[in-house]
Amino acid sequence: MMTPRALQLAVLGTFVLSTGAFSRPPAASGVHAHRAVVPAVRPVVACAPTTVVAPALESECNFDHTPLQAALARGDLLEADQITRDALIKLGGEQAVVRDFVYFTEVKKLPYKDMATIDALWRAYTGDKQGYSVQSKLLRSARIGNDLIKLYERIGWCKPGGTLLRWTAGSGNEFIYDNEAAPAGHLPLTSTLRGTRLLTELMQHPAIVDASKTLK
């Protein structure tokens, strides 16, 4: 029997799933398409900082990180978010590509340098405001204390009252892709369709933890 706390997280996870993160909405129903359903009215995107020190695009497997850099450089955080999901699936290996999502057990196998590059790009082009390491540091902060519900509230994944934002074919995309308007740590998005372990494992990835220690 699930405890009230576990049930609450499970319900929250259902809503976060509709972001399309790691498992994208289908062509027919808006739940599992190859790419996330982009609403007819594209969410507002903000330009990247004027002066950016671009990080080295390091990879342990010759992965091409230039598409992510290009999207972030032009301030298209919606596209950058999708590219990030696609990248993690590809970096997760053949089985992840076949099933079109990453298991939480595969997160530790994601290449250190590639995860560091993805995070460094997000931080560089958003002025250290967005990225997995930003989320990780917030989650482990004294104020949040590894409480995912508090994290959702802090990074703007839920509305006042606790209802999580959605991204579905019917309701459109409620997330924020304007770096100035979005709370710190709002992006990238992560699905909790299969529980919250995927998110927590990403927050604990060595490259992300190490990067979080460099944040002020």
PDB file of N, CA and C in Angstrom, residues 11 16 39 66 80 97 156 191:
ATOM      1  N   VAL A  11       1.295  10.908  -8.357  1.00  0.00           N
ATOM      2  CA  VAL A  11       0.357  11.769  -9.068  1.00  0.00           C
ATOM      3  C   VAL A  11       1.101  12.906  -9.751  1.00  0.00           C
ATOM      4  N   VAL A  16       4.072  15.506 -14.757  1.00  0.00           N
ATOM      5  CA  VAL A  16       5.360  15.864 -15.343  1.00  0.00           C
ATOM      6  C   VAL A  16       5.580  15.102 -16.633  1.00  0.00           C
ATOM      7  N   PRO A  39       2.928  23.126 -29.699  1.00  0.00           N
ATOM      8  CA  PRO A  39       1.674  23.814 -29.896  1.00  0.00           C
ATOM      9  C   PRO A  39       1.713  24.764 -31.090  1.00  0.00           C
ATOM     10  N   THR A  66      26.915  20.198 -31.284  1.00  0.00           N
ATOM     11  CA  THR A  66      26.719  21.506 -31.915  1.00  0.00           C
ATOM     12  C   THR A  66      25.243  21.883 -32.100  1.00  0.00           C
ATOM     13  N   ALA A  80      16.138  23.531 -27.633  1.00  0.00           N
ATOM     14  CA  ALA A  80      17.259  23.017 -26.843  1.00  0.00           C
ATOM     15  C   ALA A  80      16.797  21.943 -25.874  1.00  0.00           C
ATOM     16  N   VAL A  97      17.573   3.821 -27.480  1.00  0.00           N
ATOM     17  CA  VAL A  97      17.106   4.346 -28.760  1.00  0.00           C
ATOM     18  C   VAL A  97      15.915   3.542 -29.254  1.00  0.00           C
ATOM     19  N   GLY A 156       9.412  26.042 -10.579  1.00  0.00           N
ATOM     20  CA  GLY A 156       8.262  26.447 -11.376  1.00  0.00           C
ATOM     21  C   GLY A 156       7.634  25.359 -12.209  1.00  0.00           C
ATOM     22  N   SER A 191      10.946  13.737 -17.509  1.00  0.00           N
ATOM     23  CA  SER A 191       9.717  12.981 -17.271  1.00  0.00           C
ATOM     24  C   SER A 191       9.829  12.097 -16.034  1.00  0.00           C
TER      25      SER A 191
END
